[in-house]
C-alpha positions in Angstrom: 75.2 123.2 -129.0 73.7 126.2 -127.2 73.1 129.1 -129.6 71.4 132.4 -129.1 71.5 134.0 -132.6 73.0 134.1 -136.0 73.1 137.4 -137.9 74.2 138.4 -141.4 75.6 140.7 -142.8 77.8 141.9 -139.9 80.6 144.4 -140.7 81.6 145.4 -137.1 83.2 142.1 -135.9 86.0 141.7 -138.5 86.8 142.7 -142.1 84.1 142.4 -144.7 80.5 141.2 -144.5 80.4 138.4 -142.1 78.1 135.8 -140.6 78.2 136.3 -136.8 77.1 133.5 -134.4 76.5 134.0 -130.7 76.7 131.0 -128.4 75.2 131.1 -124.9 76.8 130.0 -121.7 79.8 131.6 -120.0 81.0 131.0 -116.4 83.6 133.8 -116.3 81.0 136.6 -115.5 83.4 139.5 -116.2 82.4 142.7 -114.6 80.8 145.1 -117.1 80.3 142.3 -119.7 78.4 143.6 -122.7 76.4 140.3 -123.0 75.4 139.1 -119.5 72.2 137.7 -120.9 74.4 135.1 -122.5 76.0 133.8 -119.3 73.4 131.1 -118.9 71.7 128.9 -121.5 68.3 127.3 -121.7 66.7 124.4 -123.5 65.3 126.8 -126.1 68.8 127.6 -127.2 69.9 123.9 -127.7 70.4 123.0 -131.4 71.9 120.1 -133.2 75.4 121.0 -134.5 74.6 119.4 -137.9 71.5 121.7 -138.3 73.6 124.8 -137.4 76.3 123.8 -139.9 73.6 123.4 -142.6 72.4 126.9 -141.9 75.9 128.3 -142.2 76.6 126.4 -145.4 73.3 127.6 -146.9 74.2 131.2 -146.1 77.5 130.7 -147.8 75.9 129.2 -150.9 72.9 131.6 -151.2 74.4 134.8 -149.9 78.1 134.4 -150.9 79.1 134.7 -147.3 82.7 133.4 -146.6 83.7 135.2 -143.4 82.5 133.9 -140.0 82.8 135.4 -136.5 81.9 133.2 -133.5 81.4 134.9 -130.1 79.1 134.6 -127.1 79.0 133.8 -124.2 82.2 131.9 -124.5 82.1 129.5 -127.5 85.0 127.4 -126.0 82.9 126.5 -123.0 81.4 124.2 -125.7 84.7 123.0 -127.1 83.7 119.8 -128.9 80.6 121.3 -130.4 82.6 124.2 -131.7 85.2 121.9 -133.3 82.5 119.8 -134.9 80.8 122.9 -136.3 84.0 124.4 -137.7 85.0 121.1 -139.2 81.7 121.0 -141.0 81.8 124.5 -142.4 85.5 125.2 -142.8 85.4 124.5 -146.6 82.8 127.3 -147.0 84.5 130.0 -144.9 88.0 131.3 -145.6 88.1 133.7 -142.7 87.0 132.4 -139.3 87.4 134.7 -136.3 86.7 133.2 -132.8 86.4 135.0 -129.5 87.1 133.3 -126.1 87.6 134.4 -122.6 90.3 131.8 -122.2 93.9 132.6 -122.9 95.6 130.2 -125.3 97.8 129.0 -122.5 94.7 128.0 -120.5 93.2 126.2 -123.5 96.3 124.0 -123.7 96.1 123.2 -120.0 92.3 122.7 -119.8 91.5 121.1 -123.1 94.9 119.7 -124.1 97.5 120.5 -126.7 95.7 118.1 -129.1 92.6 120.2 -129.0 94.5 123.4 -129.4 96.3 122.0 -132.5 92.9 121.1 -134.0 91.6 124.6 -133.2 94.6 126.2 -134.9 93.7 124.3 -138.1 90.1 125.5 -138.1 90.4 129.1 -136.9 92.2 131.9 -138.7 92.2 134.6 -136.0 91.6 134.1 -132.3 90.9 136.9 -129.8 91.6 135.6 -126.3 91.4 136.7 -122.7 88.8 137.9 -120.2 87.1 141.3 -120.5 88.6 143.9 -118.1 86.3 146.9 -117.8 89.1 149.3 -116.7 91.0 148.4 -119.9 88.1 149.1 -122.2 89.6 152.0 -124.3 88.9 153.0 -127.9 92.3 151.9 -128.9 91.3 148.3 -128.3 89.7 147.9 -131.7 87.9 144.5 -132.3 88.5 143.8 -128.6 86.6 144.6 -125.4 89.7 145.5 -123.5 93.4 146.1 -124.1 94.5 142.9 -122.3 92.8 140.7 -125.0 95.1 139.6 -127.8 94.5 139.2 -131.5 96.3 136.0 -132.5 96.8 135.2 -136.1 96.9 131.5 -136.9 96.6 132.4 -140.6 99.2 135.0 -141.4 97.7 135.5 -144.8 94.8 137.5 -143.2 97.0 139.8 -141.1 97.0 142.6 -143.7 93.2 142.7 -144.1 92.8 142.7 -140.3 95.4 145.4 -139.8 93.6 147.6 -142.3 90.3 147.0 -140.6 91.8 147.9 -137.2 92.8 151.3 -138.5 89.1 152.2 -139.0 88.5 152.2 -135.3 85.6 150.7 -133.3 82.3 150.3 -135.1 78.7 149.6 -134.0 75.9 148.2 -136.1 72.4 147.6 -134.8 69.9 144.9 -135.8 66.2 144.6 -134.9 65.6 141.1 -133.5 62.1 140.2 -132.3 61.4 143.8 -131.9 64.5 144.4 -129.8 67.6 146.2 -130.9 70.7 144.0 -130.8 73.8 146.2 -130.9 76.7 144.5 -132.7 80.3 145.6 -132.3 82.7 146.8 -129.6 81.3 149.7 -127.6 83.2 152.4 -125.8 82.9 152.3 -122.1 80.4 155.1 -121.6 78.1 153.5 -124.2 78.3 150.1 -122.5 77.4 151.7 -119.1 74.5 153.8 -120.5 73.2 151.0 -122.8 73.3 153.3 -125.7 72.7 152.1 -129.3 74.0 154.7 -131.8 74.2 152.7 -135.0 71.8 152.6 -138.0 69.0 150.0 -137.7 69.3 147.2 -140.2 67.9 143.8 -140.4 64.6 142.4 -139.1 63.4 140.4 -136.1 64.6 136.9 -135.3 62.3 134.0 -136.1 62.3 130.7 -137.8 65.7 129.9 -139.4 65.9 130.9 -143.0 68.4 132.5 -145.3 68.3 136.3 -145.2 67.3 138.5 -148.1 68.8 141.9 -148.4 66.2 143.3 -146.0 66.4 140.3 -143.7 69.7 140.3 -141.8 68.9 138.6 -138.5 68.4 134.9 -138.0 67.7 132.8 -135.0 69.3 129.4 -134.7 
């Protein structure tokens, strides 16, 4: 699978302290996208799914992480790899949030209802739809724009997410290879100006290892 980064602990992409994973590769190229550098992928970003799964399992065992957010890029432009990864780590994570630029209806048509059924079993919360810059408003908490939907496959998590949404948009910054990576949903002026207003936490990306309290950023 094509993977750009894995960071922990992230608190700005869902309730609680989460492992966040960014895939690379997206053909949608939405205007104003916050991560255009993840539209294309390269050989340096190619990793074996089993190795990535082992990293996530180790983070769960060693750090007590049990919440996972997968974003990108568009993770579901690598549909089979994402399913294989989720099947491997599902026992270790009881809250899995997945972002995709596809609508659920598109997924059924493109990938088939069988794939969608499997995805529902492995993902707790799905945020779907393309980013629309004109609809990027502060009220779209946890989403880039208002047209995107928060779909609960696991109704047991709805209360935790609804409480989280009441807190409003949040931004958290990590230093990765000497570069600040801003994590969270930015308001439109911040996206346009490239502003990073959060507190710096974490360290640079490097060889894959489990993070200490000071080491929050990993590279897959």
